[in-house]
Short mmCIF file of C-alpha atoms and ligand atoms in Angstrom, two decimals:
data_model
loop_
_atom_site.label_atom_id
_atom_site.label_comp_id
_atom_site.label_asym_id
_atom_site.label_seq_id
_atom_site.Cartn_x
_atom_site.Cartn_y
_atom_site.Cartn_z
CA UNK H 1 136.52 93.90 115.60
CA UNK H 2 137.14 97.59 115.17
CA UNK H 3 134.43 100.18 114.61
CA UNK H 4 131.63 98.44 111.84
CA UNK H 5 131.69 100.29 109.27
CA UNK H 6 128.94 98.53 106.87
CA UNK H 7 126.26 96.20 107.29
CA UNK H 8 128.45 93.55 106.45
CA UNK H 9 130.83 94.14 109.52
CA UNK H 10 127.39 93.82 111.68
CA UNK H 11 126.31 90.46 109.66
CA UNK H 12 129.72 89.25 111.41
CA UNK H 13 128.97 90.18 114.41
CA UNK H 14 125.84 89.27 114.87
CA UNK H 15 126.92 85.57 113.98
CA UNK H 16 129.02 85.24 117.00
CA UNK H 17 126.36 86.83 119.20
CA UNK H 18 123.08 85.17 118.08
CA UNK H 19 122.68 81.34 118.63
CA UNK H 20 122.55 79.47 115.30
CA UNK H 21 119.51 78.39 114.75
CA UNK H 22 118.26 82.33 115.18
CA UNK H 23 121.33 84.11 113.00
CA UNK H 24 120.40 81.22 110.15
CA UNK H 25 116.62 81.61 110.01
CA UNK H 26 117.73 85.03 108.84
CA UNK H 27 120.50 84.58 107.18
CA UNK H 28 119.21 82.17 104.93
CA UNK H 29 117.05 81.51 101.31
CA UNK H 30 115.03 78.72 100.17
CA UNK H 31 116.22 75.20 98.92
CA UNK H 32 119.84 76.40 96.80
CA UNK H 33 119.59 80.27 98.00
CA UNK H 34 120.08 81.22 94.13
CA UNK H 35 117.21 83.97 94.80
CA UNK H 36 118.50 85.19 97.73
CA UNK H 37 121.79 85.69 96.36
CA UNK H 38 121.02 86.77 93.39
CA UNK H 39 119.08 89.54 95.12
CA UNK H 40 122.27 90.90 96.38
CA UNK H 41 124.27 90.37 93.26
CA UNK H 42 121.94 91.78 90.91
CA UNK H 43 122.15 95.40 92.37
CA UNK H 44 125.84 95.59 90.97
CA UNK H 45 125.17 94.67 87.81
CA UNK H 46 123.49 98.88 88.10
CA UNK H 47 126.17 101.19 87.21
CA UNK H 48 126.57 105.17 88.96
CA UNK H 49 126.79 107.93 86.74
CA UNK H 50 129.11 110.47 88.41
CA UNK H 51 129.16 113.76 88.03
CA UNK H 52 131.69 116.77 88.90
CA UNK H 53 131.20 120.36 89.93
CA UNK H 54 128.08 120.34 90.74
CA UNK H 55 126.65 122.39 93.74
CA UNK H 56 126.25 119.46 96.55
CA UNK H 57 125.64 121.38 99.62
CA UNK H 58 121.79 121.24 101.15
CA UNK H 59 121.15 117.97 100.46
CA UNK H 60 118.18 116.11 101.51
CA UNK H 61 117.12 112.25 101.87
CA UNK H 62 113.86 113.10 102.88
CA UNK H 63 110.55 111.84 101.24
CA UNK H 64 107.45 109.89 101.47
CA UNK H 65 106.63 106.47 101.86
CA UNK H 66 102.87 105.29 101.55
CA UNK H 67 101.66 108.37 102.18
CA UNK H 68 104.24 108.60 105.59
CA UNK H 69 106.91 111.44 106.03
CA UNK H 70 110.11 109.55 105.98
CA UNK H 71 114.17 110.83 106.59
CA UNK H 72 115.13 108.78 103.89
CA UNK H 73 113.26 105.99 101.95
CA UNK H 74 113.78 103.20 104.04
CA UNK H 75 111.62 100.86 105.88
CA UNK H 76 111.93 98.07 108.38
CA UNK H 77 110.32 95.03 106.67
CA UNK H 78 108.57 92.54 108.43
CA UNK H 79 110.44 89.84 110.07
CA UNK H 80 109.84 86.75 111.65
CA UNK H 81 111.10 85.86 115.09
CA UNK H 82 112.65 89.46 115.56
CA UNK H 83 112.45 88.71 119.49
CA UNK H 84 114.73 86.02 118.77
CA UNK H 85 117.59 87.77 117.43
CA UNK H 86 117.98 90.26 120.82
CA UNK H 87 115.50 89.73 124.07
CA UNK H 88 112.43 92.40 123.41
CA UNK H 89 114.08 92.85 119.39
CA UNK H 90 110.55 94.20 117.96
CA UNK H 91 110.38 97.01 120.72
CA UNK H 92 113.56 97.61 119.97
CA UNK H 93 114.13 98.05 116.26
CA UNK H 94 110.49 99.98 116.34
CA UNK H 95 112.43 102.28 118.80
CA UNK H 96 115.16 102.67 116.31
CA UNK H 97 112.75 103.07 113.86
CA UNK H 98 110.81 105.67 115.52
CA UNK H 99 113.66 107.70 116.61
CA UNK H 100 115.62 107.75 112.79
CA UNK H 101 112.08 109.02 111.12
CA UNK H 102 111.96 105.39 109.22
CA UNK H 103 108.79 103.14 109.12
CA UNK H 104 108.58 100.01 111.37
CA UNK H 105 106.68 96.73 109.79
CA UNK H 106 105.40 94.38 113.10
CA UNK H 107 105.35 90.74 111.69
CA UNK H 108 102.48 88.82 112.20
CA UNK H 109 104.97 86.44 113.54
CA UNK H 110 106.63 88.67 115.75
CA UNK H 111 107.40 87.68 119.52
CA UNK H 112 106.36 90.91 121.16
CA UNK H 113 102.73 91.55 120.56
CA UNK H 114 101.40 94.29 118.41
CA UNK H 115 99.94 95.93 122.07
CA UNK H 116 103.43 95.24 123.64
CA UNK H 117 104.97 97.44 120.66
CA UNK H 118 102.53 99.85 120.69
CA UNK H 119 103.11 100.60 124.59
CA UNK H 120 106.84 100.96 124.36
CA UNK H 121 106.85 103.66 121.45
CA UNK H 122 105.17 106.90 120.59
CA UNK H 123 104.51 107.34 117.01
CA UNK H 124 102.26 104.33 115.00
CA UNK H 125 103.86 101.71 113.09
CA UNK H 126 103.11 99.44 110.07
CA UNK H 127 101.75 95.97 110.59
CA UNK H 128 101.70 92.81 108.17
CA UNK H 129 99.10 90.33 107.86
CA UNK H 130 99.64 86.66 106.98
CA UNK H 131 96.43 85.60 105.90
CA UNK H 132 95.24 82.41 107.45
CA UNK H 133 92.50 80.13 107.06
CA UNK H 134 91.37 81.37 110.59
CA UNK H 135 89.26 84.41 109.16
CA UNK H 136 88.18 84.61 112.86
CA UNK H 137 91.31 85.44 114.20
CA UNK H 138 92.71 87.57 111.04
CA UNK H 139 89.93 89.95 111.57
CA UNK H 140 90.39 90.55 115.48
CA UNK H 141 94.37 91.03 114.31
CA UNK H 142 93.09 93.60 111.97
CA UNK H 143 91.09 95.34 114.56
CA UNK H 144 93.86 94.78 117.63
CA UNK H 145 96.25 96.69 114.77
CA UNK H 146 93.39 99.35 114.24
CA UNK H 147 93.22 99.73 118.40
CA UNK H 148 96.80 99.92 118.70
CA UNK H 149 97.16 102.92 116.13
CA UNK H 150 98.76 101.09 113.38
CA UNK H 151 99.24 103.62 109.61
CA UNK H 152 99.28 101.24 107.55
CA UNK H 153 98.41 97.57 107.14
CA UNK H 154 100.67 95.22 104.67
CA UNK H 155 99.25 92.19 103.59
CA UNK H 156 101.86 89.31 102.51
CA UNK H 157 100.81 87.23 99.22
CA UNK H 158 104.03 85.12 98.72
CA UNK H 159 103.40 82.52 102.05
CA UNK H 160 100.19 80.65 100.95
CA UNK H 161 103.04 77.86 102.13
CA UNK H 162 105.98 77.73 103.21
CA UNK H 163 109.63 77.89 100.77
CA UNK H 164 111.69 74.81 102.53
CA UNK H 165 115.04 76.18 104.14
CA UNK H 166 117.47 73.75 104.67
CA UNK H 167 118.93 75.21 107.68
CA UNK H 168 116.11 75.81 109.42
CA UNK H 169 115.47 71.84 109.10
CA UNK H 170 119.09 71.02 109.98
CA UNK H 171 119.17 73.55 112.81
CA UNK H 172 115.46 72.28 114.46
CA UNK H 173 114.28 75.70 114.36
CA UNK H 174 111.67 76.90 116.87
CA UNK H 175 110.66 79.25 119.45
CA UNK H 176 111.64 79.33 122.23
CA UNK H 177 114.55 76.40 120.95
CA UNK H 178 113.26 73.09 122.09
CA UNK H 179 115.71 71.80 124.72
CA UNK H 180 117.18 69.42 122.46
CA UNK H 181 121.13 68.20 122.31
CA UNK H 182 121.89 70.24 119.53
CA UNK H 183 119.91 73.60 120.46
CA UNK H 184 121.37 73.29 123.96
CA UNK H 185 125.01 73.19 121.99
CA UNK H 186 124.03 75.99 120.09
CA UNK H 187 122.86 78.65 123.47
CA UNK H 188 125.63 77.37 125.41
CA UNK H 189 127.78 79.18 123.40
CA UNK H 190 126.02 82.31 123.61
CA UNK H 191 125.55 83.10 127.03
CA UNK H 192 125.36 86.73 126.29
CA UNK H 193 122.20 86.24 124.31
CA UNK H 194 120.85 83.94 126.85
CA UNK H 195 121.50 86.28 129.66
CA UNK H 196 119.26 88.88 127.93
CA UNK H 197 116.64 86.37 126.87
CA UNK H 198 116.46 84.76 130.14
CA UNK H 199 115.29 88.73 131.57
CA UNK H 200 112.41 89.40 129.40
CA UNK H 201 109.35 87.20 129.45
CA UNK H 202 108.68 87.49 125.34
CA UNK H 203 109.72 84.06 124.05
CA UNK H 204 106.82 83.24 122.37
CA UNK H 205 104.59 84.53 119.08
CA UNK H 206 102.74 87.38 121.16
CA UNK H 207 100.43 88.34 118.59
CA UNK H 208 99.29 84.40 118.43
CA UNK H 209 99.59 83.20 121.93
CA UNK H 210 96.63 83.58 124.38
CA UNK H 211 94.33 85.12 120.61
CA UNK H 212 93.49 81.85 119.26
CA UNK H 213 91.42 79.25 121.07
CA UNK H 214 93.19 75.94 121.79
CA UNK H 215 96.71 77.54 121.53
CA UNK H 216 98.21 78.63 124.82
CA UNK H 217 101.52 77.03 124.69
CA UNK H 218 104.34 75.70 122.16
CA UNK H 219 103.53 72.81 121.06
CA UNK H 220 99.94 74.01 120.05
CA UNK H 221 101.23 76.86 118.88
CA UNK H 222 103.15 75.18 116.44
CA UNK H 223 100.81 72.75 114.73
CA UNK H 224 98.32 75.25 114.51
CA UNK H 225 100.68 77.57 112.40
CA UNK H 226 101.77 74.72 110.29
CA UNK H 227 98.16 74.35 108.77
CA UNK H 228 97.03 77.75 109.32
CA UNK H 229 98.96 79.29 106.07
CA UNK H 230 95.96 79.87 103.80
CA UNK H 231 97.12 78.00 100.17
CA UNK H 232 93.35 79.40 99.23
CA UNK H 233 94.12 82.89 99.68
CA UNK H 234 92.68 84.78 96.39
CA UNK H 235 92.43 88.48 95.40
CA UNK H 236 89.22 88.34 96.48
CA UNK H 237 90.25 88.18 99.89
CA UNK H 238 92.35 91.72 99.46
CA UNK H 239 88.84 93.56 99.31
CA UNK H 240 87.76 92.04 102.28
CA UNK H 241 90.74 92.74 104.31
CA UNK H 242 90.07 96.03 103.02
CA UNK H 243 87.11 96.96 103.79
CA UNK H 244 88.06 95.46 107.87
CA UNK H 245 91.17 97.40 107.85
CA UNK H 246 89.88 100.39 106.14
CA UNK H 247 93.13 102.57 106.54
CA UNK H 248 96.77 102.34 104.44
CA UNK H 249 96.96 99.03 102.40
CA UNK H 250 100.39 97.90 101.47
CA UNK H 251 100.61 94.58 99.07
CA UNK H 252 103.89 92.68 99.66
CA UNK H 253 105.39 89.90 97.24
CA UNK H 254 104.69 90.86 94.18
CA UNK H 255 107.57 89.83 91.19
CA UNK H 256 105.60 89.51 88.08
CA UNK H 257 103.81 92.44 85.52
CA UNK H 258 100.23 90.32 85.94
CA UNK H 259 100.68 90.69 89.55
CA UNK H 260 101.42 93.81 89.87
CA UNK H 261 98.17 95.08 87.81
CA UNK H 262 96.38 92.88 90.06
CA UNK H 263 97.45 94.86 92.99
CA UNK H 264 96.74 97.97 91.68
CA UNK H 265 93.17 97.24 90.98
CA UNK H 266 92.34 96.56 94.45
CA UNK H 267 92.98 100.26 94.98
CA UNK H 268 95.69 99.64 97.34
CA UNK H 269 98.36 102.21 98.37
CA UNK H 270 101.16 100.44 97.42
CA UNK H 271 103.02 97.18 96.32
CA UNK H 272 106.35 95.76 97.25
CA UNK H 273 108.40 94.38 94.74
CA UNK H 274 109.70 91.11 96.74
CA UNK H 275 110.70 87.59 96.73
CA UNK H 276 110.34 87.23 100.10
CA UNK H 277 114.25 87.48 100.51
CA UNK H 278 114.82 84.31 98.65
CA UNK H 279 112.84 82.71 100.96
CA UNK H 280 110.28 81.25 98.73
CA UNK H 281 110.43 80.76 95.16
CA UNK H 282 113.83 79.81 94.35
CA UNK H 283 114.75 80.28 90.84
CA UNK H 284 112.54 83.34 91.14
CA UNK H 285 114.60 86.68 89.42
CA UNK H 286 115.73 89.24 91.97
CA UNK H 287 113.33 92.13 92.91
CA UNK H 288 115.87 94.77 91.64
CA UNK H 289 115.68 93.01 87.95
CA UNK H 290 111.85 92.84 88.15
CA UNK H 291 111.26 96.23 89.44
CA UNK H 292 111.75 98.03 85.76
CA UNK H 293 108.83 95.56 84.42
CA UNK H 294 106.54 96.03 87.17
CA UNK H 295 107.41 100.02 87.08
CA UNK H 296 105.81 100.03 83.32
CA UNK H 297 103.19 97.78 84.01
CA UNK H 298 101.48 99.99 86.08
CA UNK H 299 103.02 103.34 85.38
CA UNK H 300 101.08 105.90 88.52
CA UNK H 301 98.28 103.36 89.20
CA UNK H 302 99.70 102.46 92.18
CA UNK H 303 102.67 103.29 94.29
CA UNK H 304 106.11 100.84 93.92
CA UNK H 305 107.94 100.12 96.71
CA UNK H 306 110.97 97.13 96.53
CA UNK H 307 113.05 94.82 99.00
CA UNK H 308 115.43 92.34 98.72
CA UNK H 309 119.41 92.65 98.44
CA UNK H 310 119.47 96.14 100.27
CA UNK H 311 122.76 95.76 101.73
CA UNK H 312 124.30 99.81 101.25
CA UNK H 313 122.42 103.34 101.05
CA UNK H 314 124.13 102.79 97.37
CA UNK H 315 121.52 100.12 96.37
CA UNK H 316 118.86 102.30 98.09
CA UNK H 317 119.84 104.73 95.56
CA UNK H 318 119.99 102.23 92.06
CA UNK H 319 116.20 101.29 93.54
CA UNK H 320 115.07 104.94 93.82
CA UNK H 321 116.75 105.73 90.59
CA UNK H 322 115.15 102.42 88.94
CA UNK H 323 111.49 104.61 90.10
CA UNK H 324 111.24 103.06 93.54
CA UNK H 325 108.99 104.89 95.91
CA UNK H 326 110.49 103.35 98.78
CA UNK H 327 112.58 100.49 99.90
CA UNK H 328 112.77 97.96 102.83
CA UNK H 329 116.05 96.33 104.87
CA UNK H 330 114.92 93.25 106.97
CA UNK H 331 118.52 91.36 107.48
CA UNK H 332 120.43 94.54 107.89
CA UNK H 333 118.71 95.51 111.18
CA UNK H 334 118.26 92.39 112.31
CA UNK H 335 122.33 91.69 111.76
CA UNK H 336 122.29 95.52 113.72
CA UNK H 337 119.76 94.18 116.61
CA UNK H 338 121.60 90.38 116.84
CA UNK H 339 124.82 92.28 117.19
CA UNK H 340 124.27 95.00 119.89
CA UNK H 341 120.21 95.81 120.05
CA UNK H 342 119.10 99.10 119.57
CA UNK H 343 122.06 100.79 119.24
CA UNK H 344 122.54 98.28 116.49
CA UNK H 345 120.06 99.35 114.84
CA UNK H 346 120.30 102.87 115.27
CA UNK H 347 124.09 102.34 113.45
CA UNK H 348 122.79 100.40 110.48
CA UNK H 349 120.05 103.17 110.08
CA UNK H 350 122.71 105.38 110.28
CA UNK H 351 125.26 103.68 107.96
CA UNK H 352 122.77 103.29 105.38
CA UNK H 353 121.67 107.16 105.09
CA UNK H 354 125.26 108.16 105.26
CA UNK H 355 125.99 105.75 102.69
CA UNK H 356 123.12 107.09 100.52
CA UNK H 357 123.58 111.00 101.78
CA UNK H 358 127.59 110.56 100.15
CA UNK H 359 126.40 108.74 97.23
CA UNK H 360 124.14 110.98 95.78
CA UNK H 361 126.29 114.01 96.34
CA UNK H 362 128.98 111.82 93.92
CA UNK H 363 126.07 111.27 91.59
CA UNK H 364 125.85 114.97 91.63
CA UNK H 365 122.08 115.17 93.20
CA UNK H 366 121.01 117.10 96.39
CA UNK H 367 117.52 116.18 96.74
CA UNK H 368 116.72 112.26 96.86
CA UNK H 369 112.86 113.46 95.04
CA UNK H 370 115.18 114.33 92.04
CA UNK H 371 117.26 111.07 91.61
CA UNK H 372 115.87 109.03 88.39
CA UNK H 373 117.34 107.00 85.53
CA UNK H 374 119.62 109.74 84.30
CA UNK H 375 121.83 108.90 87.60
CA UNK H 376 122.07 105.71 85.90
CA UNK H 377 124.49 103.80 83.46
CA UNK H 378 122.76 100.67 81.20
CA UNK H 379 119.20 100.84 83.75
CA UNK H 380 117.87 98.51 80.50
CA UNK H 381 120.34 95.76 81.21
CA UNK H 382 117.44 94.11 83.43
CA UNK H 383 115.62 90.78 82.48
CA UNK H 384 112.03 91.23 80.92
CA UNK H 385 109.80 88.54 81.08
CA UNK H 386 109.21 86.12 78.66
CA UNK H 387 106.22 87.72 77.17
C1 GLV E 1 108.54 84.50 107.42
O1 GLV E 1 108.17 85.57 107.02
C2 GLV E 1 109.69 83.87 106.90
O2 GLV E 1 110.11 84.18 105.79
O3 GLV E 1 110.24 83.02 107.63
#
């Protein structure tokens, strides 16, 4: 393939590279993946206004997210498995990260370690919490993210259980792949990604592995996640975590008005608008169709950020027009990091703010911090809820 030129070129790419099982735990929604298309398709149903002769010289991306300077209002969501896409992908993509003035997000279910990220980079990162029914462990993770100089802590609502994925089932997802007929199929045809994984000694959940007693290897690894997905988790629980964490608190999965008022009450820093990428609730509206709602429901209570669909700086802009704060990629970099690493990432960062930088010129705007709904054509076609 010639030069990528968009994210889609590196969605391609990263297909041949990665071995199935990997590219489609990414690539993929719940059950019918109506919600995770939809959060794609939904973003061109927004319509540009252009403008002409307008001075467009001096123009600037640059804002804040949570409270963090950013070069443009985009943030590397949390992501399962990131060490599976590329050998050492977390250290990576945080390098990327660091480098482009962006946010990093550390899963909980990362394969490098929170420690292993914080060694290999300079400036802090974000970290997300799943909250399990292990309170034990949860609060040393909250420390070990304190220690390691994490700004800002995101806690993940929307995985009390699991959203079934088909291909994750069909593919026998797990990591490291179990040395089974059909995973051995799908690495021998990646032997570049084998190569790579075969040099680095993160192949397992790092943040898990060695912290929780009776778990030191796959297999106990993997029954204890299973059952450790708290379907008890309450709000209740937020002001705990809070009080723990005491620093930056960032509420992810949030997709209805009720929710979202929630949230804000808890005093935390910000929300995301999500559905988890269509990984959960399928049938679930996209986050670009909720964010108007949950904008009015809880006007400057509490800052709105969104993911879900980001495939272009252009939908970057519709969501910072829509009253966005901020905005979050997780398959774009990954599709970046499965295709060629860091530098992968470092081209879908830059992509995406050239893509933006050239947009809002043609909207007529030089400073991101003055985009709003007048760049907009029909920003009321969105769904309300059914009051
Ligand atoms: C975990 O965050 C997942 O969606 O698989």
């Amino acid at each position: 393939m010639s030069k990528p030129c968009d994210v889609s070129d590196y969605q391609r790419l990263a297909q041949k590279r990665v071995p199935r099982m990997f590219f489609d735990y990414a690539d993929s929604g719940s059950w019918t993946e109506s919600t995770y298309r939809r959060n794609e398709t939904d973003f061109q149903r927004l319509l540009l206004r252009q403008r002409v002769a307008v001075d467009m010289t001096r123009r600037s991306t640059a804002t804040s997210m949570a409270g963090d300077k950013v070069s443009m209002p985009v943030a590397l969501a949390p992501t399962g498995l990131t060490g599976m896409q590329h050998a050492d992908g977390e250290i990576l993509a945080a390098q990327a990260a660091e480098q482009f003035g962006v946010p990093f997000t550390l899963s909980t279910m990362s394969i490098c370690s929170i420690e292993d990220v914080a060694a290999h980079t300079q400036k802090p990162f974000w970290f997300q919490l799943y909250v399990m029914r292990d309170r034990d462990f949860i609060g040393r993770l909250i420390d070990r993210a304190k220690a390691a100089g994490c700004s800002a802590l995101m806690v993940t609502l929307d995985l009390q259980i699991l959203g079934q994925r088909h291909k994750d089932i069909r593919n026998g997802l797990s990591a490291p792949p179990k040395m089974t007929l059909n995973s051995l199929l799908q690495l021998a045809t990646r032997p570049h990604w084998c190569l790579k994984m075969l040099g680095t000694r993160r192949r397992g959940f790092g943040n898990i592995i060695g912290h929780v007693s009776g778990v030191s290897d796959l297999s106990s690894l993997g029954a204890w996640t299973a059952e450790q997905f708290d379907p008890q988790l309450s709000w209740d629980d937020i002001d705990w975590i809070r009080e723990r964490w005491g620093g930056k608190l960032i509420l992810k999965g949030i997709l209805d008005p009720e929710d979202a008022r929630m949230a804000a009450r808890t005093g935390a820093d910000a929300l995301i608008v999500s559905n988890h990428g269509g990984r959960q609730l399928d049938g679930a509206p996209s986050s670009i169709a909720m964010l108007p709602t949950i904008l009015d429901a809880v006007g400057d209570d509490i800052e709105v950020h969104v993911d879900g669909g980001i495939r272009s700086g252009q939908d970057v802009l519709k969501a910072v027009c829509l009253g966005a704060k901020g905005t979050y990629i997780g398959r774009p970099f990954l599709y970046g990091l499965g295709a060629a690493g860091k530098a992968g990432v470092d081209d879908v960062l830059r992509i995406l703010h050239q893509e933006l930088d050239t947009t809002m010129a043609l909207c007529g705007e030089r400073l991101l911090t003055n985009l709003g709904r007048h760049n907009l054509l029909e920003p009321t076609l969105f769904d309300r809820p059914v009051q």
